[in-house]
């Protein structure tokens, strides 16, 4: 498998990895006034370094005088152990150490431990439980426009609309093989039971593309603007250049079905990178261990196709219907 050029440099996290909470990589800031508890997390996947750049930038601003107006802010560098193994020539190898941390957010798995990612998730769990709003920063295996994943809850779609970017919003129910951070606990509840909770996962583009860092910064700024825990003028002054242009339009891509590989032999019929659209149902897009993979309906969009992690049971692409957000 070819390795895509990795142009985004590694952030220096040495000043930030200790945290200020007694848990490595976890920082908390408290205004001392009532308000939302907002969390931004990065490095749930160790090779997705755009989010670590954004968290380091926020920490620098907070240490240089940016102060909360109300509520609390938690910043998390999640899988530092995987990040420490990062090698630009083989970056997929530092996605995790033992297993994918973004499938371990199930209390029984965290209680059981058994892998480094489950133990780390358990250590982060008390902070996650405190949070009202979560933005989880990720990047992608393949070059692609940014995707904001809202889950199926309308409250998160509303938040995406208020943020005004990115252009593509993925409405999805998560994965078969575990629970993501953004679906854990209260974040996964329906709108009636969830109170003020909101959670978003942003896929900022290809891991090694410097623009993924611009997207991560822009999304942090927009999320913090809507969360209203900083005075807007102070936030913009402390984070110059972080805001990018608004999306000209926002599209909701409603994920209807994942394609799960039967083996590492899964192949696409073209080098898809995501957001490809197919007019007609029944178009063959790949081969799943001898079985043709067909688009299930007209005007079908591909979401995050990738065979880099392909093996039995792993989602290699998802199908989605498109509508204006
Ligand atoms: Zn990720």
Tab-separated table of C-alpha atoms and ligand atoms in Angstrom:
chain	number	residue	atom	x	y	z
A	1	UNK	CA	0.000	0.000	0.000
A	2	UNK	CA	1.395	3.392	-0.964
A	3	UNK	CA	2.051	5.924	1.767
A	4	UNK	CA	0.638	9.389	1.123
A	5	UNK	CA	2.979	12.347	1.571
A	6	UNK	CA	2.829	13.594	5.177
A	7	UNK	CA	3.496	17.351	5.168
A	8	UNK	CA	2.012	18.424	8.514
A	9	UNK	CA	4.860	18.627	11.067
A	10	UNK	CA	4.546	17.067	14.506
A	11	UNK	CA	3.505	19.496	17.241
A	12	UNK	CA	5.815	19.810	20.238
A	13	UNK	CA	3.606	18.720	23.149
A	14	UNK	CA	6.359	18.604	25.770
A	15	UNK	CA	5.015	21.677	27.597
A	16	UNK	CA	1.450	20.363	27.551
A	17	UNK	CA	1.507	16.629	28.161
A	18	UNK	CA	1.537	16.680	31.958
A	19	UNK	CA	-1.824	18.470	32.222
A	20	UNK	CA	-3.010	20.244	35.374
A	21	UNK	CA	-5.461	17.669	36.718
A	22	UNK	CA	-3.215	14.810	37.869
A	23	UNK	CA	-4.183	12.879	34.724
A	24	UNK	CA	-1.621	13.108	31.931
A	25	UNK	CA	-2.764	15.149	28.948
A	26	UNK	CA	-5.854	16.562	30.679
A	27	UNK	CA	-6.217	20.299	31.341
A	28	UNK	CA	-9.105	21.993	33.098
A	29	UNK	CA	-9.897	25.686	33.335
A	30	UNK	CA	-12.664	27.004	35.588
A	31	UNK	CA	-14.115	30.499	35.340
A	32	UNK	CA	-15.522	30.190	38.861
A	33	UNK	CA	-18.906	31.172	37.412
A	34	UNK	CA	-21.802	28.967	36.376
A	35	UNK	CA	-22.006	27.958	32.733
A	36	UNK	CA	-21.375	25.128	30.345
A	37	UNK	CA	-18.682	22.545	30.842
A	38	UNK	CA	-17.043	22.322	27.418
A	39	UNK	CA	-14.548	19.652	26.338
A	40	UNK	CA	-12.291	19.530	23.289
A	41	UNK	CA	-10.312	16.350	22.695
A	42	UNK	CA	-7.558	15.367	20.265
A	43	UNK	CA	-5.349	12.341	19.608
A	44	UNK	CA	-8.048	9.752	20.297
A	45	UNK	CA	-6.143	8.358	17.316
A	46	UNK	CA	-2.404	8.862	17.831
A	47	UNK	CA	-1.597	9.730	14.205
A	48	UNK	CA	-4.306	12.425	13.897
A	49	UNK	CA	-2.101	15.326	14.856
A	50	UNK	CA	-4.068	18.312	13.512
A	51	UNK	CA	-6.155	18.284	16.689
A	52	UNK	CA	-3.049	18.237	18.869
A	53	UNK	CA	-1.885	21.393	17.069
A	54	UNK	CA	-5.212	23.061	17.874
A	55	UNK	CA	-5.179	21.961	21.535
A	56	UNK	CA	-1.569	23.189	21.900
A	57	UNK	CA	-2.631	26.535	20.397
A	58	UNK	CA	-5.558	26.833	22.803
A	59	UNK	CA	-3.325	25.972	25.761
A	60	UNK	CA	-0.800	28.571	24.684
A	61	UNK	CA	-3.532	31.232	24.440
A	62	UNK	CA	-4.918	30.246	27.850
A	63	UNK	CA	-1.455	30.494	29.375
A	64	UNK	CA	-0.928	33.880	27.736
A	65	UNK	CA	-3.990	35.417	29.338
A	66	UNK	CA	-7.099	34.211	27.501
A	67	UNK	CA	-9.612	33.731	30.318
A	68	UNK	CA	-13.000	32.059	30.449
A	69	UNK	CA	-16.023	34.310	30.888
A	70	UNK	CA	-18.189	31.566	32.420
A	71	UNK	CA	-18.355	27.780	32.779
A	72	UNK	CA	-15.448	25.387	32.477
A	73	UNK	CA	-13.183	24.089	29.721
A	74	UNK	CA	-11.446	20.698	29.574
A	75	UNK	CA	-8.776	20.023	26.945
A	76	UNK	CA	-7.680	16.428	26.389
A	77	UNK	CA	-4.708	14.875	24.566
A	78	UNK	CA	-6.120	11.375	24.566
A	79	UNK	CA	-3.791	8.665	23.250
A	80	UNK	CA	-0.313	10.051	23.990
A	81	UNK	CA	1.125	6.564	24.126
A	82	UNK	CA	0.170	5.991	20.484
A	83	UNK	CA	1.244	9.532	19.513
A	84	UNK	CA	4.706	8.848	20.985
A	85	UNK	CA	5.160	6.100	18.372
A	86	UNK	CA	4.357	8.427	15.470
A	87	UNK	CA	6.459	7.934	12.335
A	88	UNK	CA	5.481	9.978	9.256
A	89	UNK	CA	6.731	7.159	6.997
A	90	UNK	CA	4.332	4.686	8.650
A	91	UNK	CA	1.728	6.872	10.318
A	92	UNK	CA	-1.124	4.349	10.370
A	93	UNK	CA	0.934	2.285	12.828
A	94	UNK	CA	0.476	4.975	15.506
A	95	UNK	CA	-3.327	5.123	15.214
A	96	UNK	CA	-3.432	3.079	18.447
A	97	UNK	CA	-1.199	0.797	20.518
A	98	UNK	CA	-3.444	-2.208	21.261
A	99	UNK	CA	-6.843	-1.345	19.772
A	100	UNK	CA	-8.910	1.553	18.415
A	101	UNK	CA	-9.625	3.930	21.332
A	102	UNK	CA	-12.693	5.274	19.577
A	103	UNK	CA	-14.542	1.982	19.984
A	104	UNK	CA	-13.875	1.506	23.735
A	105	UNK	CA	-16.426	3.939	25.225
A	106	UNK	CA	-18.525	1.237	26.846
A	107	UNK	CA	-18.417	1.083	30.655
A	108	UNK	CA	-17.977	-2.702	30.762
A	109	UNK	CA	-14.960	-2.500	28.414
A	110	UNK	CA	-13.360	0.333	30.363
A	111	UNK	CA	-13.983	-1.438	33.691
A	112	UNK	CA	-12.458	-4.614	32.315
A	113	UNK	CA	-9.311	-2.858	31.027
A	114	UNK	CA	-7.058	-5.396	29.366
A	115	UNK	CA	-5.690	-3.051	26.695
A	116	UNK	CA	-3.863	0.258	26.991
A	117	UNK	CA	-6.668	2.053	25.146
A	118	UNK	CA	-9.351	0.716	27.520
A	119	UNK	CA	-7.309	1.731	30.560
A	120	UNK	CA	-6.683	5.189	29.128
A	121	UNK	CA	-10.386	5.597	28.259
A	122	UNK	CA	-11.204	4.632	31.858
A	123	UNK	CA	-8.805	7.318	33.137
A	124	UNK	CA	-10.441	9.934	30.879
A	125	UNK	CA	-14.002	8.801	31.657
A	126	UNK	CA	-14.595	10.999	34.755
A	127	UNK	CA	-13.742	14.111	32.716
A	128	UNK	CA	-15.956	13.017	29.827
A	129	UNK	CA	-18.851	12.463	32.235
A	130	UNK	CA	-18.519	16.040	33.504
A	131	UNK	CA	-18.706	17.569	30.039
A	132	UNK	CA	-21.873	19.117	28.626
A	133	UNK	CA	-20.455	19.839	25.171
A	134	UNK	CA	-17.759	17.839	23.358
A	135	UNK	CA	-15.783	18.491	20.182
A	136	UNK	CA	-13.578	15.525	19.268
A	137	UNK	CA	-10.870	16.352	16.697
A	138	UNK	CA	-9.880	13.735	14.116
A	139	UNK	CA	-8.386	13.422	10.631
A	140	UNK	CA	-8.672	10.895	7.822
A	141	UNK	CA	-6.781	8.091	6.077
A	142	UNK	CA	-7.420	9.605	2.639
A	143	UNK	CA	-7.473	13.123	1.150
A	144	UNK	CA	-11.010	14.465	1.604
A	145	UNK	CA	-13.019	17.569	2.347
A	146	UNK	CA	-13.680	17.937	6.111
A	147	UNK	CA	-16.654	16.043	7.549
A	148	UNK	CA	-18.495	16.944	10.740
A	149	UNK	CA	-20.130	13.887	12.354
A	150	UNK	CA	-23.188	14.769	14.422
A	151	UNK	CA	-24.695	11.388	15.237
A	152	UNK	CA	-28.434	11.076	14.658
A	153	UNK	CA	-29.532	13.599	17.312
A	154	UNK	CA	-31.155	16.768	15.891
A	155	UNK	CA	-29.561	18.883	18.645
A	156	UNK	CA	-26.129	18.242	17.172
A	157	UNK	CA	-27.344	19.079	13.654
A	158	UNK	CA	-28.606	22.397	14.998
A	159	UNK	CA	-25.196	23.055	16.528
A	160	UNK	CA	-23.489	22.255	13.203
A	161	UNK	CA	-25.793	24.755	11.477
A	162	UNK	CA	-24.986	27.424	14.063
A	163	UNK	CA	-21.257	26.849	13.549
A	164	UNK	CA	-21.646	27.629	9.827
A	165	UNK	CA	-18.896	25.217	8.646
A	166	UNK	CA	-17.842	22.777	7.360
A	167	UNK	CA	-19.821	22.142	4.181
A	168	UNK	CA	-20.465	18.427	4.782
A	169	UNK	CA	-22.299	17.136	7.868
A	170	UNK	CA	-22.492	13.372	8.371
A	171	UNK	CA	-25.560	12.118	10.229
A	172	UNK	CA	-24.594	8.636	11.381
A	173	UNK	CA	-25.289	6.105	14.115
A	174	UNK	CA	-21.703	5.027	14.825
A	175	UNK	CA	-20.025	1.673	14.346
A	176	UNK	CA	-20.867	-1.989	14.897
A	177	UNK	CA	-17.632	-2.823	16.668
A	178	UNK	CA	-17.867	-0.439	19.636
A	179	UNK	CA	-18.883	3.001	20.914
A	180	UNK	CA	-17.185	6.269	19.991
A	181	UNK	CA	-16.336	8.962	22.513
A	182	UNK	CA	-18.925	11.248	20.889
A	183	UNK	CA	-21.652	8.634	21.528
A	184	UNK	CA	-20.686	7.838	25.143
A	185	UNK	CA	-23.169	8.258	28.008
A	186	UNK	CA	-25.347	11.348	27.828
A	187	UNK	CA	-23.963	12.241	24.375
A	188	UNK	CA	-25.687	9.205	22.892
A	189	UNK	CA	-29.107	9.880	24.429
A	190	UNK	CA	-32.123	11.170	22.509
A	191	UNK	CA	-32.891	14.888	22.601
A	192	UNK	CA	-35.620	14.533	25.276
A	193	UNK	CA	-33.285	12.947	27.849
A	194	UNK	CA	-29.985	14.618	27.028
A	195	UNK	CA	-30.506	18.093	28.485
A	196	UNK	CA	-27.897	20.576	27.251
A	197	UNK	CA	-25.459	17.906	26.025
A	198	UNK	CA	-23.957	18.253	22.535
A	199	UNK	CA	-21.211	16.242	20.872
A	200	UNK	CA	-19.500	16.506	17.522
A	201	UNK	CA	-16.657	14.677	15.834
A	202	UNK	CA	-14.770	16.608	13.147
A	203	UNK	CA	-12.740	14.803	10.508
A	204	UNK	CA	-10.452	17.623	9.396
A	205	UNK	CA	-9.062	16.105	6.165
A	206	UNK	CA	-6.072	13.850	5.421
A	207	UNK	CA	-3.833	13.262	8.478
A	208	UNK	CA	-0.744	14.708	6.795
A	209	UNK	CA	-2.335	17.674	5.002
A	210	UNK	CA	-1.388	21.038	6.607
A	211	UNK	CA	-4.945	22.240	5.853
A	212	UNK	CA	-6.227	19.725	8.440
A	213	UNK	CA	-4.620	21.953	11.097
A	214	UNK	CA	-6.438	25.031	9.696
A	215	UNK	CA	-9.726	23.121	9.830
A	216	UNK	CA	-9.119	21.914	13.402
A	217	UNK	CA	-8.388	25.472	14.555
A	218	UNK	CA	-11.411	26.897	12.711
A	219	UNK	CA	-13.710	24.243	14.187
A	220	UNK	CA	-12.412	24.860	17.721
A	221	UNK	CA	-13.023	28.585	17.325
A	222	UNK	CA	-16.541	28.113	15.938
A	223	UNK	CA	-17.428	25.553	18.617
A	224	UNK	CA	-16.191	27.847	21.402
A	225	UNK	CA	-18.069	30.807	19.884
A	226	UNK	CA	-21.376	28.943	19.993
A	227	UNK	CA	-20.615	27.423	23.413
A	228	UNK	CA	-20.354	31.028	24.720
A	229	UNK	CA	-17.869	30.386	27.534
A	230	UNK	CA	-15.519	33.153	26.321
A	231	UNK	CA	-16.226	36.788	25.508
A	232	UNK	CA	-16.200	36.760	21.666
A	233	UNK	CA	-13.733	39.659	21.333
A	234	UNK	CA	-11.247	38.035	23.731
A	235	UNK	CA	-11.494	34.719	21.887
A	236	UNK	CA	-10.845	36.275	18.469
A	237	UNK	CA	-7.997	38.419	19.758
A	238	UNK	CA	-6.291	35.409	21.353
A	239	UNK	CA	-6.654	33.170	18.267
A	240	UNK	CA	-5.777	35.358	15.261
A	241	UNK	CA	-6.081	33.672	11.885
A	242	UNK	CA	-8.054	30.706	13.226
A	243	UNK	CA	-11.340	31.615	11.558
A	244	UNK	CA	-11.758	30.414	7.969
A	245	UNK	CA	-14.539	31.360	5.549
A	246	UNK	CA	-18.078	30.139	6.268
A	247	UNK	CA	-19.261	27.210	4.149
A	248	UNK	CA	-21.248	28.480	1.107
A	249	UNK	CA	-23.858	25.812	1.939
A	250	UNK	CA	-24.072	22.950	4.428
A	251	UNK	CA	-25.177	19.493	3.308
A	252	UNK	CA	-26.456	16.774	5.610
A	253	UNK	CA	-25.305	13.326	4.486
A	254	UNK	CA	-27.579	10.832	6.164
A	255	UNK	CA	-25.699	7.566	6.531
A	256	UNK	CA	-27.975	4.644	5.799
A	257	UNK	CA	-25.695	1.615	5.671
A	258	UNK	CA	-22.058	0.724	6.255
A	259	UNK	CA	-20.147	-1.651	4.030
A	260	UNK	CA	-18.270	-4.054	6.288
A	261	UNK	CA	-15.289	-5.889	4.801
A	262	UNK	CA	-15.414	-9.682	4.771
A	263	UNK	CA	-11.622	-9.837	4.599
A	264	UNK	CA	-8.496	-7.799	3.870
A	265	UNK	CA	-9.189	-8.631	0.204
A	266	UNK	CA	-11.846	-5.894	-0.052
A	267	UNK	CA	-11.270	-3.661	-3.112
A	268	UNK	CA	-12.914	-0.541	-4.535
A	269	UNK	CA	-13.320	-0.271	-8.307
A	270	UNK	CA	-11.754	3.211	-8.347
A	271	UNK	CA	-9.532	5.209	-5.980
A	272	UNK	CA	-12.467	6.828	-4.174
A	273	UNK	CA	-11.600	9.524	-1.646
A	274	UNK	CA	-15.088	10.289	-0.277
A	275	UNK	CA	-18.117	12.401	-1.273
A	276	UNK	CA	-18.353	10.719	-4.705
A	277	UNK	CA	-21.971	10.741	-5.871
A	278	UNK	CA	-23.693	8.030	-7.947
A	279	UNK	CA	-26.905	8.848	-9.832
A	280	UNK	CA	-28.266	5.330	-10.130
A	281	UNK	CA	-28.934	2.601	-7.593
A	282	UNK	CA	-27.099	-0.643	-8.344
A	283	UNK	CA	-23.821	0.938	-9.503
A	284	UNK	CA	-20.941	-1.420	-8.689
A	285	UNK	CA	-18.308	0.374	-6.604
A	286	UNK	CA	-16.222	-2.489	-5.238
A	287	UNK	CA	-15.623	-6.147	-4.562
A	288	UNK	CA	-16.102	-7.629	-1.093
A	289	UNK	CA	-14.265	-10.925	-1.230
A	290	UNK	CA	-15.953	-11.933	-4.494
A	291	UNK	CA	-19.301	-10.218	-3.849
A	292	UNK	CA	-20.014	-7.017	-5.848
A	293	UNK	CA	-20.692	-3.924	-3.725
A	294	UNK	CA	-23.680	-1.977	-5.153
A	295	UNK	CA	-25.016	1.497	-4.380
A	296	UNK	CA	-28.366	0.936	-2.625
A	297	UNK	CA	-30.353	3.947	-3.971
A	298	UNK	CA	-30.240	6.794	-6.513
A	299	UNK	CA	-28.137	9.877	-5.690
A	300	UNK	CA	-25.942	7.919	-3.279
A	301	UNK	CA	-22.848	9.521	-1.650
A	302	UNK	CA	-19.760	7.662	-0.379
A	303	UNK	CA	-18.566	8.623	3.110
A	304	UNK	CA	-14.941	7.945	4.110
A	305	UNK	CA	-13.990	5.026	1.862
A	306	UNK	CA	-10.731	3.422	2.942
A	307	UNK	CA	-9.176	-0.015	2.625
A	308	UNK	CA	-6.089	0.865	4.695
A	309	UNK	CA	-7.504	-0.837	7.810
A	310	UNK	CA	-9.545	-3.392	5.870
A	311	UNK	CA	-9.995	-6.797	7.440
A	312	UNK	CA	-13.025	-8.902	8.380
A	313	UNK	CA	-15.547	-6.807	10.350
A	314	UNK	CA	-14.084	-3.352	9.620
A	315	UNK	CA	-16.248	-0.668	7.975
A	316	UNK	CA	-14.613	0.339	4.661
A	317	UNK	CA	-17.188	2.874	3.396
A	318	UNK	CA	-20.615	4.175	4.317
A	319	UNK	CA	-23.502	5.106	1.988
A	320	UNK	CA	-25.411	8.337	2.541
A	321	UNK	CA	-28.407	10.313	1.225
A	322	UNK	CA	-27.851	14.043	0.713
A	323	UNK	CA	-30.021	17.033	1.703
A	324	UNK	CA	-29.445	20.691	2.643
A	325	UNK	CA	-28.733	20.981	6.381
B	1	LIG	ZN1	-9.792	9.400	14.113
